[in-house]
Amino acid sequence: MLKAAIIGASGYTGAELAGLIHGHPHLELAGLYVSEGSQDAHKPFASLHPRWRGVIDAPLLPLDDEALSRIHTQADLVLLATAHEVSHDLAPGFLAKGLPVFDLSGAFRVPGEGFYDKFYGFAHQHADWLNDAAYGLAEWNQDAIKAASLIAVPGCYPTASLSALKPLQQAGLIAEGNRPIISAVSGVSGAGRKASMANSFCEVSYKPYGVFTHRHQPEISHHLGNQVVFQPHLGNFIRGILATIYVQLKDGVTDEQIAAAYHQAYNGQKIVRLAGQWPQINDVAGTPFCDLHWGRDGDQLIVVSAIDNLLKGAASQAIQCINIHQGFSPVAGLVKE
Ligand SMILES: NC(=O)C1=CN([C@@H]2O[C@H](COP(=O)(O)OP(=O)(O)OC[C@H]3O[C@@H](n4cnc5c(N)ncnc54)[C@H](OP(=O)(O)O)[C@@H]3O)[C@@H](O)[C@H]2O)C=CC1
Ligand SMILES: CC(=O)N[C@@H](CCC(=O)OP(=O)(O)O)C(=O)O
């Protein structure tokens, strides 16, 4: 069994990771950590996430110097379920000790001069790690994920969007100069566990945000190799993302070519499902799956993609990355084989 330490274990994605690792055939938990000054330090994990009561008994531990040296000596790998700047600061220390790092934040996803200043509001200090990191889109980057020490697990909207668009891009079916339009809605857990007015029950109403400024637009465009228009919405539900994507096809593209692009990309893959019907959030919430379906009218294609933002959009995709990195079955701990 490999020992996995989770930093940020009290948060929404960290808690999902704890559950997945607890149930994984080749992984075991090697510490659940929060910040050194966290008000949750030393509380039982299950007191914050009672669905794990009687199942995961470990306490949340403060990430102090003693904890760091314990992780350095006892863990086999580290999962960072922390804010972008926290991951940016923590990852190099673990990597320097030879521990593979699976980072759920955006800190190492997009190389490029000035990108972090512009879209994340901080200056990136680790260009070397940024360039060496593998982008953990599990169905598409297996070789890079296997070889890298640092895996940048994609954002939730990018996972839903890229899973839908990459088969078309790869097969050369998108019209020259077309910027696919991604209109997506996310449940409120996408914003994390910390309370804020924008996320409070009485304030949340289906609405757009981040118009032309969201950091996932350049993340999707960079990893697709084609510019996109991306518009996120906040939905008044807890978990799940549904992305409706409008694509202009090249002249003469046939139905068979579209179907072949998707089947070639995903036949034999258990996590991305070609649903055969329009995806809906209820079918993927609480699961590691990404459901896809498409329809076309002339050169206009609509693809719909649905995932659970906390799972395929974060924690279960991190587990897929660990599975690939370690040579386990790609769906170990996620889907019964
Ligand atoms: N929510 C989602 O749907 C998705 C989130 N992500 C990304 O994953 C990361 C985690 O997100 P999410 O789980 O939603 O966040 P949460 O806000 O729910 O949790 C953050 C966690 O980090 C801990 N933390 C904060 N500061 C530190 C620190 N200095 N050292 C160690 N632990 C710290 C928090 O505990 P405490 O403050 O008590 O220390 C908490 O456990 C983020 O980068 C997010 O952008 C990616 C894809 C989807
Ligand atoms: C509803 C909501 O607020 N969602 C988050 C996306 C969460 C995510 O994917 O995380 P990364 O920050 O790691 O990219 C947002 O739009 O910022």
mmCIF file of C-alpha atoms and ligand atoms in Angstrom:
data_model
loop_
_atom_site.group_PDB
_atom_site.id
_atom_site.type_symbol
_atom_site.label_atom_id
_atom_site.label_comp_id
_atom_site.label_asym_id
_atom_site.label_seq_id
_atom_site.Cartn_x
_atom_site.Cartn_y
_atom_site.Cartn_z
ATOM 1 C CA MET A 1 0.000 0.000 0.000
ATOM 2 C CA LEU A 2 1.253 3.485 -0.865
ATOM 3 C CA LYS A 3 0.862 6.142 1.803
ATOM 4 C CA ALA A 4 -0.882 9.333 0.659
ATOM 5 C CA ALA A 5 -0.859 12.557 2.692
ATOM 6 C CA ILE A 6 -3.671 15.053 2.004
ATOM 7 C CA ILE A 7 -3.071 18.754 2.616
ATOM 8 C CA GLY A 8 -6.338 20.694 2.797
ATOM 9 C CA ALA A 9 -8.269 17.639 3.971
ATOM 10 C CA SER A 10 -11.065 19.571 5.680
ATOM 11 C CA GLY A 11 -12.141 21.246 2.421
ATOM 12 C CA TYR A 12 -14.612 19.883 -0.094
ATOM 13 C CA THR A 13 -12.141 18.301 -2.512
ATOM 14 C CA GLY A 14 -9.833 17.192 0.327
ATOM 15 C CA ALA A 15 -12.715 15.330 1.983
ATOM 16 C CA GLU A 16 -13.552 13.596 -1.311
ATOM 17 C CA LEU A 17 -9.901 12.575 -1.605
ATOM 18 C CA ALA A 18 -9.925 11.149 1.926
ATOM 19 C CA GLY A 19 -12.965 9.014 1.074
ATOM 20 C CA LEU A 20 -11.501 7.800 -2.210
ATOM 21 C CA ILE A 21 -8.124 6.926 -0.690
ATOM 22 C CA HIS A 22 -9.806 5.157 2.209
ATOM 23 C CA GLY A 23 -11.584 2.894 -0.308
ATOM 24 C CA HIS A 24 -8.642 2.459 -2.699
ATOM 25 C CA PRO A 25 -7.087 -1.009 -3.042
ATOM 26 C CA HIS A 26 -3.478 0.262 -3.279
ATOM 27 C CA LEU A 27 -3.491 3.491 -1.230
ATOM 28 C CA GLU A 28 -3.802 4.324 2.430
ATOM 29 C CA LEU A 29 -4.111 7.609 4.271
ATOM 30 C CA ALA A 30 -0.898 8.999 5.723
ATOM 31 C CA GLY A 31 -2.247 12.084 7.448
ATOM 32 C CA LEU A 32 -5.040 14.597 6.935
ATOM 33 C CA TYR A 33 -3.661 18.131 7.181
ATOM 34 C CA VAL A 34 -4.996 21.677 7.505
ATOM 35 C CA SER A 35 -3.081 24.946 7.902
ATOM 36 C CA GLU A 36 -0.845 25.412 10.936
ATOM 37 C CA GLY A 37 -3.241 27.956 12.479
ATOM 38 C CA SER A 38 -6.469 26.282 11.370
ATOM 39 C CA GLN A 39 -9.407 26.472 13.730
ATOM 40 C CA ASP A 40 -10.119 22.868 12.753
ATOM 41 C CA ALA A 41 -6.680 21.531 13.737
ATOM 42 C CA HIS A 42 -6.930 18.440 15.989
ATOM 43 C CA LYS A 43 -10.653 18.008 15.362
ATOM 44 C CA PRO A 44 -11.688 14.576 14.109
ATOM 45 C CA PHE A 45 -12.060 14.678 10.297
ATOM 46 C CA ALA A 46 -15.493 13.045 10.651
ATOM 47 C CA SER A 47 -16.738 15.815 12.940
ATOM 48 C CA LEU A 48 -16.553 18.127 9.891
ATOM 49 C CA HIS A 49 -17.653 15.488 7.393
ATOM 50 C CA PRO A 50 -19.987 13.217 9.386
ATOM 51 C CA ARG A 51 -20.745 10.930 6.484
ATOM 52 C CA TRP A 52 -17.348 9.401 7.301
ATOM 53 C CA ARG A 53 -18.173 8.908 11.013
ATOM 54 C CA GLY A 54 -17.045 5.467 12.153
ATOM 55 C CA VAL A 55 -15.196 4.987 8.854
ATOM 56 C CA ILE A 56 -12.356 7.542 8.798
ATOM 57 C CA ASP A 57 -11.311 8.169 12.385
ATOM 58 C CA ALA A 58 -8.182 10.263 11.806
ATOM 59 C CA PRO A 59 -7.832 13.801 13.185
ATOM 60 C CA LEU A 60 -7.054 16.882 11.122
ATOM 61 C CA LEU A 61 -3.458 17.806 11.880
ATOM 62 C CA PRO A 62 -1.829 21.246 11.650
ATOM 63 C CA LEU A 63 0.797 21.496 8.914
ATOM 64 C CA ASP A 64 3.666 22.617 11.178
ATOM 65 C CA ASP A 65 7.381 21.800 10.868
ATOM 66 C CA GLU A 66 6.961 18.502 12.693
ATOM 67 C CA ALA A 67 4.150 17.528 10.300
ATOM 68 C CA LEU A 68 6.287 18.430 7.300
ATOM 69 C CA SER A 69 9.149 16.219 8.428
ATOM 70 C CA ARG A 70 6.684 13.416 9.221
ATOM 71 C CA ILE A 71 5.307 13.640 5.670
ATOM 72 C CA HIS A 72 8.834 13.778 4.206
ATOM 73 C CA THR A 73 9.816 10.565 5.963
ATOM 74 C CA GLN A 74 6.550 8.601 6.050
ATOM 75 C CA ALA A 75 4.469 9.458 2.985
ATOM 76 C CA ASP A 76 4.921 8.074 -0.524
ATOM 77 C CA LEU A 77 2.989 10.843 -2.245
ATOM 78 C CA VAL A 78 1.269 14.135 -1.456
ATOM 79 C CA LEU A 79 -2.090 15.525 -2.556
ATOM 80 C CA LEU A 80 -2.561 19.282 -2.347
ATOM 81 C CA ALA A 81 -6.229 20.248 -2.039
ATOM 82 C CA THR A 82 -5.309 23.813 -1.187
ATOM 83 C CA ALA A 83 -5.742 27.286 -2.656
ATOM 84 C CA HIS A 84 -3.542 28.164 -5.654
ATOM 85 C CA GLU A 85 -0.982 30.246 -3.728
ATOM 86 C CA VAL A 86 -0.736 27.685 -0.934
ATOM 87 C CA SER A 87 -0.029 24.904 -3.452
ATOM 88 C CA HIS A 88 2.440 27.167 -5.258
ATOM 89 C CA ASP A 89 4.366 27.618 -1.999
ATOM 90 C CA LEU A 90 4.137 24.024 -0.728
ATOM 91 C CA ALA A 91 4.714 21.845 -3.801
ATOM 92 C CA PRO A 92 8.441 22.564 -4.387
ATOM 93 C CA GLY A 93 9.343 21.528 -0.804
ATOM 94 C CA PHE A 94 7.731 18.095 -1.164
ATOM 95 C CA LEU A 95 9.149 17.650 -4.662
ATOM 96 C CA ALA A 96 12.644 18.467 -3.399
ATOM 97 C CA LYS A 97 12.290 15.551 -0.955
ATOM 98 C CA GLY A 98 11.439 13.239 -3.860
ATOM 99 C CA LEU A 99 7.724 12.976 -3.148
ATOM 100 C CA PRO A 100 5.390 13.026 -6.157
ATOM 101 C CA VAL A 101 2.836 15.809 -5.811
ATOM 102 C CA PHE A 102 -0.730 15.778 -7.187
ATOM 103 C CA ASP A 103 -1.969 19.344 -7.008
ATOM 104 C CA LEU A 104 -5.691 20.080 -7.346
ATOM 105 C CA SER A 105 -5.145 23.844 -7.560
ATOM 106 C CA GLY A 106 -4.394 25.927 -10.623
ATOM 107 C CA ALA A 107 -0.842 26.761 -9.513
ATOM 108 C CA PHE A 108 0.991 24.604 -12.074
ATOM 109 C CA ARG A 109 -1.485 24.192 -14.934
ATOM 110 C CA VAL A 110 -0.587 26.828 -17.503
ATOM 111 C CA PRO A 111 2.977 27.851 -18.400
ATOM 112 C CA GLY A 112 3.435 31.252 -20.004
ATOM 113 C CA GLU A 113 4.962 34.620 -19.223
ATOM 114 C CA GLY A 114 2.712 36.786 -17.030
ATOM 115 C CA PHE A 115 -0.153 34.261 -16.929
ATOM 116 C CA TYR A 116 -0.261 33.969 -13.138
ATOM 117 C CA ASP A 117 0.084 37.732 -12.602
ATOM 118 C CA LYS A 118 -2.868 38.351 -14.898
ATOM 119 C CA PHE A 119 -5.269 35.537 -14.021
ATOM 120 C CA TYR A 120 -4.298 34.537 -10.468
ATOM 121 C CA GLY A 121 -3.001 37.799 -9.026
ATOM 122 C CA PHE A 122 0.425 36.523 -7.957
ATOM 123 C CA ALA A 123 3.856 36.272 -9.542
ATOM 124 C CA HIS A 124 4.859 32.654 -10.164
ATOM 125 C CA GLN A 125 8.194 31.839 -8.527
ATOM 126 C CA HIS A 126 8.736 28.293 -9.796
ATOM 127 C CA ALA A 127 9.007 28.440 -13.595
ATOM 128 C CA ASP A 128 11.024 25.199 -13.577
ATOM 129 C CA TRP A 129 8.263 23.196 -11.892
ATOM 130 C CA LEU A 130 5.602 24.958 -13.936
ATOM 131 C CA ASN A 131 7.332 23.807 -17.136
ATOM 132 C CA ASP A 132 7.935 20.276 -15.857
ATOM 133 C CA ALA A 133 4.426 19.665 -14.506
ATOM 134 C CA ALA A 134 2.141 17.269 -16.358
ATOM 135 C CA TYR A 135 -1.402 18.452 -17.012
ATOM 136 C CA GLY A 136 -3.477 15.697 -15.439
ATOM 137 C CA LEU A 137 -6.284 15.344 -17.976
ATOM 138 C CA ALA A 138 -6.272 11.620 -17.386
ATOM 139 C CA GLU A 139 -7.681 10.265 -20.664
ATOM 140 C CA TRP A 140 -5.359 12.465 -22.745
ATOM 141 C CA ASN A 141 -1.996 12.815 -21.025
ATOM 142 C CA GLN A 142 -1.058 9.386 -19.779
ATOM 143 C CA ASP A 143 2.590 9.406 -20.868
ATOM 144 C CA ALA A 144 3.266 12.825 -19.332
ATOM 145 C CA ILE A 145 1.432 11.869 -16.114
ATOM 146 C CA LYS A 146 3.513 8.681 -15.839
ATOM 147 C CA ALA A 147 6.782 10.544 -16.278
ATOM 148 C CA ALA A 148 6.244 13.687 -14.180
ATOM 149 C CA SER A 149 6.842 14.246 -10.469
ATOM 150 C CA LEU A 150 4.333 17.080 -10.328
ATOM 151 C CA ILE A 151 0.860 16.549 -11.729
ATOM 152 C CA ALA A 152 -1.380 19.600 -12.107
ATOM 153 C CA VAL A 153 -4.907 18.214 -11.934
ATOM 154 C CA PRO A 154 -7.115 20.271 -14.309
ATOM 155 C CA GLY A 155 -9.826 22.652 -13.153
ATOM 156 C CA CYS A 156 -13.416 21.472 -13.061
ATOM 157 C CA TYR A 157 -14.732 23.512 -16.008
ATOM 158 C CA PRO A 158 -11.629 22.694 -18.105
ATOM 159 C CA THR A 159 -12.150 18.971 -17.449
ATOM 160 C CA ALA A 160 -15.771 19.107 -18.644
ATOM 161 C CA SER A 161 -14.884 21.318 -21.628
ATOM 162 C CA LEU A 162 -11.687 19.619 -22.800
ATOM 163 C CA SER A 163 -13.226 16.142 -22.541
ATOM 164 C CA ALA A 164 -15.901 17.330 -24.982
ATOM 165 C CA LEU A 165 -13.705 19.340 -27.357
ATOM 166 C CA LYS A 166 -10.434 17.416 -27.617
ATOM 167 C CA PRO A 167 -11.821 14.595 -29.791
ATOM 168 C CA LEU A 168 -13.073 17.169 -32.330
ATOM 169 C CA GLN A 169 -9.841 19.144 -32.243
ATOM 170 C CA GLN A 170 -7.725 15.999 -32.535
ATOM 171 C CA ALA A 171 -9.731 14.837 -35.575
ATOM 172 C CA GLY A 172 -9.485 18.283 -37.210
ATOM 173 C CA LEU A 173 -13.259 18.795 -37.355
ATOM 174 C CA ILE A 174 -13.507 22.339 -35.918
ATOM 175 C CA ALA A 175 -13.875 25.073 -38.576
ATOM 176 C CA GLU A 176 -10.774 27.200 -39.166
ATOM 177 C CA GLY A 177 -10.848 30.251 -36.881
ATOM 178 C CA ASN A 178 -13.921 29.073 -34.932
ATOM 179 C CA ARG A 179 -13.867 29.771 -31.204
ATOM 180 C CA PRO A 180 -16.169 27.128 -29.662
ATOM 181 C CA ILE A 181 -18.569 28.705 -27.147
ATOM 182 C CA ILE A 182 -18.741 26.987 -23.765
ATOM 183 C CA SER A 183 -21.712 27.887 -21.598
ATOM 184 C CA ALA A 184 -21.377 26.040 -18.302
ATOM 185 C CA VAL A 185 -23.086 25.960 -14.923
ATOM 186 C CA SER A 186 -21.496 24.772 -11.689
ATOM 187 C CA GLY A 187 -22.888 23.872 -8.293
ATOM 188 C CA VAL A 188 -21.831 26.053 -5.387
ATOM 189 C CA SER A 189 -19.322 23.543 -3.953
ATOM 190 C CA GLY A 190 -17.085 24.693 -6.837
ATOM 191 C CA ALA A 191 -16.268 27.746 -4.758
ATOM 192 C CA GLY A 192 -14.959 25.717 -1.802
ATOM 193 C CA ARG A 193 -16.101 25.329 1.793
ATOM 194 C CA LYS A 194 -15.185 28.728 3.193
ATOM 195 C CA ALA A 195 -18.286 30.844 3.867
ATOM 196 C CA SER A 196 -18.817 33.958 1.760
ATOM 197 C CA MET A 197 -21.797 36.173 1.003
ATOM 198 C CA ALA A 198 -21.778 35.175 -2.682
ATOM 199 C CA ASN A 199 -22.157 31.501 -1.740
ATOM 200 C CA SER A 200 -24.682 31.821 1.055
ATOM 201 C CA PHE A 201 -27.946 29.909 0.603
ATOM 202 C CA CYS A 202 -30.184 32.979 0.378
ATOM 203 C CA GLU A 203 -27.922 34.811 -2.057
ATOM 204 C CA VAL A 204 -27.296 32.084 -4.635
ATOM 205 C CA SER A 205 -29.393 32.399 -7.776
ATOM 206 C CA TYR A 206 -28.593 31.046 -11.261
ATOM 207 C CA LYS A 207 -26.407 33.747 -12.806
ATOM 208 C CA PRO A 208 -23.338 34.324 -14.982
ATOM 209 C CA TYR A 209 -20.036 35.417 -13.489
ATOM 210 C CA GLY A 210 -16.472 36.038 -14.645
ATOM 211 C CA VAL A 211 -17.637 37.318 -18.048
ATOM 212 C CA PHE A 212 -14.561 37.323 -20.363
ATOM 213 C CA THR A 213 -12.262 37.258 -17.313
ATOM 214 C CA HIS A 214 -12.429 33.736 -15.897
ATOM 215 C CA ARG A 215 -9.031 32.004 -15.539
ATOM 216 C CA HIS A 216 -10.425 28.810 -17.056
ATOM 217 C CA GLN A 217 -10.772 30.444 -20.498
ATOM 218 C CA PRO A 218 -6.998 30.549 -21.052
ATOM 219 C CA GLU A 219 -6.556 27.155 -19.344
ATOM 220 C CA ILE A 220 -9.018 25.538 -21.768
ATOM 221 C CA SER A 221 -7.643 27.380 -24.814
ATOM 222 C CA HIS A 222 -4.034 26.498 -23.952
ATOM 223 C CA HIS A 223 -4.675 22.791 -23.466
ATOM 224 C CA LEU A 224 -7.043 22.549 -26.445
ATOM 225 C CA GLY A 225 -4.719 24.389 -28.835
ATOM 226 C CA ASN A 226 -7.696 26.444 -30.050
ATOM 227 C CA GLN A 227 -9.156 29.630 -28.582
ATOM 228 C CA VAL A 228 -12.586 29.288 -26.935
ATOM 229 C CA VAL A 229 -15.230 31.588 -25.503
ATOM 230 C CA PHE A 230 -16.016 30.452 -21.958
ATOM 231 C CA GLN A 231 -18.949 31.593 -19.856
ATOM 232 C CA PRO A 232 -19.490 30.106 -16.379
ATOM 233 C CA HIS A 233 -22.696 30.336 -14.338
ATOM 234 C CA LEU A 234 -23.371 29.674 -10.688
ATOM 235 C CA GLY A 235 -26.310 27.312 -10.163
ATOM 236 C CA ASN A 236 -28.388 26.895 -7.011
ATOM 237 C CA PHE A 237 -27.399 23.293 -6.414
ATOM 238 C CA ILE A 238 -24.524 21.761 -4.466
ATOM 239 C CA ARG A 239 -22.415 19.731 -6.875
ATOM 240 C CA GLY A 240 -22.035 19.064 -10.587
ATOM 241 C CA ILE A 241 -21.178 20.889 -13.798
ATOM 242 C CA LEU A 242 -23.086 20.880 -17.053
ATOM 243 C CA ALA A 243 -21.326 22.455 -20.056
ATOM 244 C CA THR A 244 -23.219 23.115 -23.293
ATOM 245 C CA ILE A 245 -20.700 23.730 -26.062
ATOM 246 C CA TYR A 246 -21.395 25.267 -29.488
ATOM 247 C CA VAL A 247 -18.937 24.343 -32.229
ATOM 248 C CA GLN A 248 -18.834 25.287 -35.900
ATOM 249 C CA LEU A 249 -17.738 22.312 -37.967
ATOM 250 C CA LYS A 250 -15.560 22.421 -41.072
ATOM 251 C CA ASP A 251 -17.461 22.207 -44.367
ATOM 252 C CA GLY A 252 -18.392 18.657 -45.307
ATOM 253 C CA VAL A 253 -17.860 16.990 -41.920
ATOM 254 C CA THR A 254 -20.095 13.921 -41.741
ATOM 255 C CA ASP A 255 -22.014 12.401 -38.816
ATOM 256 C CA GLU A 256 -19.747 9.369 -39.114
ATOM 257 C CA GLN A 257 -16.616 11.491 -38.708
ATOM 258 C CA ILE A 258 -17.990 13.067 -35.533
ATOM 259 C CA ALA A 259 -18.980 9.710 -34.056
ATOM 260 C CA ALA A 260 -15.606 8.231 -35.036
ATOM 261 C CA ALA A 261 -13.747 11.082 -33.300
ATOM 262 C CA TYR A 262 -15.538 10.416 -30.014
ATOM 263 C CA HIS A 263 -15.371 6.632 -30.240
ATOM 264 C CA GLN A 264 -11.697 6.681 -31.118
ATOM 265 C CA ALA A 265 -10.989 8.923 -28.131
ATOM 266 C CA TYR A 266 -13.072 7.100 -25.556
ATOM 267 C CA ASN A 267 -13.749 3.483 -26.586
ATOM 268 C CA GLY A 268 -12.346 1.305 -23.823
ATOM 269 C CA GLN A 269 -12.228 4.241 -21.378
ATOM 270 C CA LYS A 270 -14.459 3.663 -18.383
ATOM 271 C CA ILE A 271 -14.680 7.159 -16.954
ATOM 272 C CA VAL A 272 -15.752 9.180 -19.997
ATOM 273 C CA ARG A 273 -19.082 7.769 -21.146
ATOM 274 C CA LEU A 274 -20.629 8.416 -24.554
ATOM 275 C CA ALA A 275 -24.033 8.621 -23.004
ATOM 276 C CA GLY A 276 -26.281 8.081 -26.037
ATOM 277 C CA GLN A 277 -28.674 10.608 -24.517
ATOM 278 C CA TRP A 278 -28.376 14.164 -23.237
ATOM 279 C CA PRO A 279 -26.308 14.224 -20.039
ATOM 280 C CA GLN A 280 -27.738 15.581 -16.819
ATOM 281 C CA ILE A 281 -26.100 16.466 -13.551
ATOM 282 C CA ASN A 282 -28.082 13.936 -11.500
ATOM 283 C CA ASP A 283 -26.493 11.113 -13.516
ATOM 284 C CA VAL A 284 -22.923 12.104 -12.638
ATOM 285 C CA ALA A 285 -23.132 13.832 -9.220
ATOM 286 C CA GLY A 286 -21.347 11.668 -6.663
ATOM 287 C CA THR A 287 -19.633 9.648 -9.439
ATOM 288 C CA PRO A 288 -16.220 9.835 -11.192
ATOM 289 C CA PHE A 289 -17.842 9.872 -14.664
ATOM 290 C CA CYS A 290 -17.941 12.423 -17.451
ATOM 291 C CA ASP A 291 -21.032 11.982 -19.649
ATOM 292 C CA LEU A 292 -20.953 13.306 -23.233
ATOM 293 C CA HIS A 293 -23.501 13.569 -26.006
ATOM 294 C CA TRP A 294 -23.759 15.625 -29.198
ATOM 295 C CA GLY A 295 -26.209 16.685 -31.889
ATOM 296 C CA ARG A 296 -25.742 18.660 -35.106
ATOM 297 C CA ASP A 297 -27.682 20.819 -37.531
ATOM 298 C CA GLY A 298 -25.640 21.444 -40.684
ATOM 299 C CA ASP A 299 -22.263 22.846 -39.670
ATOM 300 C CA GLN A 300 -23.452 23.673 -36.128
ATOM 301 C CA LEU A 301 -22.605 21.090 -33.480
ATOM 302 C CA ILE A 302 -23.744 21.108 -29.851
ATOM 303 C CA VAL A 303 -21.868 18.913 -27.368
ATOM 304 C CA VAL A 304 -23.004 18.565 -23.768
ATOM 305 C CA SER A 305 -20.659 17.418 -21.023
ATOM 306 C CA ALA A 306 -21.563 16.665 -17.405
ATOM 307 C CA ILE A 307 -19.274 15.898 -14.467
ATOM 308 C CA ASP A 308 -19.173 16.157 -10.696
ATOM 309 C CA ASN A 309 -16.928 19.172 -10.068
ATOM 310 C CA LEU A 310 -15.553 17.656 -6.859
ATOM 311 C CA LEU A 311 -14.831 14.241 -8.429
ATOM 312 C CA LYS A 312 -13.963 14.100 -12.169
ATOM 313 C CA GLY A 313 -13.433 17.878 -11.827
ATOM 314 C CA ALA A 314 -10.954 17.409 -8.948
ATOM 315 C CA ALA A 315 -10.570 14.459 -6.519
ATOM 316 C CA SER A 316 -11.373 11.381 -8.636
ATOM 317 C CA GLN A 317 -9.322 12.759 -11.531
ATOM 318 C CA ALA A 318 -6.425 13.118 -9.059
ATOM 319 C CA ILE A 319 -6.903 9.426 -8.209
ATOM 320 C CA GLN A 320 -6.913 8.582 -11.950
ATOM 321 C CA CYS A 321 -3.586 10.449 -12.160
ATOM 322 C CA ILE A 322 -2.125 8.511 -9.215
ATOM 323 C CA ASN A 323 -3.290 5.251 -10.798
ATOM 324 C CA ILE A 324 -1.599 6.141 -14.097
ATOM 325 C CA HIS A 325 1.536 7.443 -12.376
ATOM 326 C CA GLN A 326 1.925 4.302 -10.266
ATOM 327 C CA GLY A 327 0.938 1.813 -12.973
ATOM 328 C CA PHE A 328 -2.263 0.686 -11.213
ATOM 329 C CA SER A 329 -5.422 -0.004 -13.204
ATOM 330 C CA PRO A 330 -6.500 3.459 -14.449
ATOM 331 C CA VAL A 331 -9.829 3.129 -12.629
ATOM 332 C CA ALA A 332 -8.617 1.494 -9.391
ATOM 333 C CA GLY A 333 -10.619 2.741 -6.445
ATOM 334 C CA LEU A 334 -13.133 4.437 -8.748
ATOM 335 C CA VAL A 335 -15.011 1.833 -10.768
ATOM 336 C CA LYS A 336 -15.367 -1.855 -9.943
ATOM 337 C CA GLU A 337 -13.678 -3.966 -12.624
HETATM 338 N N1 LIG B 1 -14.272 22.903 -5.304
HETATM 339 C C1 LIG B 1 -14.119 22.463 -6.553
HETATM 340 O O1 LIG B 1 -15.080 22.080 -7.229
HETATM 341 C C2 LIG B 1 -12.764 22.420 -7.164
HETATM 342 C C3 LIG B 1 -11.649 22.939 -6.540
HETATM 343 N N2 LIG B 1 -10.428 22.900 -7.147
HETATM 344 C C4 LIG B 1 -9.245 23.465 -6.498
HETATM 345 O O2 LIG B 1 -8.866 22.595 -5.423
HETATM 346 C C5 LIG B 1 -8.316 23.347 -4.349
HETATM 347 C C6 LIG B 1 -9.141 23.047 -3.094
HETATM 348 O O3 LIG B 1 -10.476 23.431 -3.324
HETATM 349 P P1 LIG B 1 -11.652 23.207 -2.263
HETATM 350 O O4 LIG B 1 -11.555 21.852 -1.677
HETATM 351 O O5 LIG B 1 -12.878 23.624 -2.944
HETATM 352 O O6 LIG B 1 -11.233 24.291 -1.157
HETATM 353 P P2 LIG B 1 -11.769 24.474 0.339
HETATM 354 O O7 LIG B 1 -11.770 25.930 0.598
HETATM 355 O O8 LIG B 1 -13.030 23.706 0.529
HETATM 356 O O9 LIG B 1 -10.620 23.791 1.222
HETATM 357 C C7 LIG B 1 -9.331 24.317 1.326
HETATM 358 C C8 LIG B 1 -8.539 23.486 2.327
HETATM 359 O O10 LIG B 1 -7.205 23.999 2.445
HETATM 360 C C9 LIG B 1 -6.876 24.166 3.850
HETATM 361 N N3 LIG B 1 -5.836 25.194 3.929
HETATM 362 C C10 LIG B 1 -5.955 26.538 3.776
HETATM 363 N N4 LIG B 1 -4.745 27.135 3.903
HETATM 364 C C11 LIG B 1 -3.837 26.143 4.107
HETATM 365 C C12 LIG B 1 -2.429 26.123 4.338
HETATM 366 N N5 LIG B 1 -1.702 27.244 4.345
HETATM 367 N N6 LIG B 1 -1.833 24.926 4.552
HETATM 368 C C13 LIG B 1 -2.554 23.764 4.560
HETATM 369 N N7 LIG B 1 -3.897 23.731 4.376
HETATM 370 C C14 LIG B 1 -4.527 24.907 4.143
HETATM 371 C C15 LIG B 1 -8.236 24.522 4.444
HETATM 372 O O11 LIG B 1 -8.296 24.358 5.858
HETATM 373 P P3 LIG B 1 -7.936 25.549 6.891
HETATM 374 O O12 LIG B 1 -8.286 26.856 6.213
HETATM 375 O O13 LIG B 1 -8.772 25.257 8.090
HETATM 376 O O14 LIG B 1 -6.475 25.425 7.133
HETATM 377 C C16 LIG B 1 -9.104 23.483 3.740
HETATM 378 O O15 LIG B 1 -8.890 22.214 4.316
HETATM 379 C C17 LIG B 1 -8.377 24.813 -4.779
HETATM 380 O O16 LIG B 1 -7.156 25.175 -5.349
HETATM 381 C C18 LIG B 1 -9.474 24.825 -5.842
HETATM 382 O O17 LIG B 1 -9.289 25.881 -6.739
HETATM 383 C C19 LIG B 1 -10.254 22.300 -8.360
HETATM 384 C C20 LIG B 1 -11.313 21.763 -9.030
HETATM 385 C C21 LIG B 1 -12.662 21.795 -8.494
HETATM 386 C C1 LIG B 2 -18.621 27.761 -8.716
HETATM 387 C C2 LIG B 2 -17.190 28.253 -8.641
HETATM 388 O O1 LIG B 2 -16.915 29.260 -8.031
HETATM 389 N N1 LIG B 2 -16.276 27.530 -9.277
HETATM 390 C C3 LIG B 2 -14.886 27.873 -9.299
HETATM 391 C C4 LIG B 2 -14.072 26.850 -10.081
HETATM 392 C C5 LIG B 2 -13.431 25.799 -9.237
HETATM 393 C C6 LIG B 2 -12.303 25.035 -9.937
HETATM 394 O O2 LIG B 2 -12.325 24.354 -10.906
HETATM 395 O O3 LIG B 2 -11.164 25.136 -9.468
HETATM 396 P P1 LIG B 2 -9.787 25.765 -9.877
HETATM 397 O O4 LIG B 2 -9.837 27.048 -9.164
HETATM 398 O O5 LIG B 2 -8.850 24.832 -9.261
HETATM 399 O O6 LIG B 2 -9.525 25.918 -11.301
HETATM 400 C C7 LIG B 2 -14.644 29.236 -9.950
HETATM 401 O O7 LIG B 2 -15.344 29.592 -10.886
HETATM 402 O O8 LIG B 2 -13.666 29.869 -9.567
#
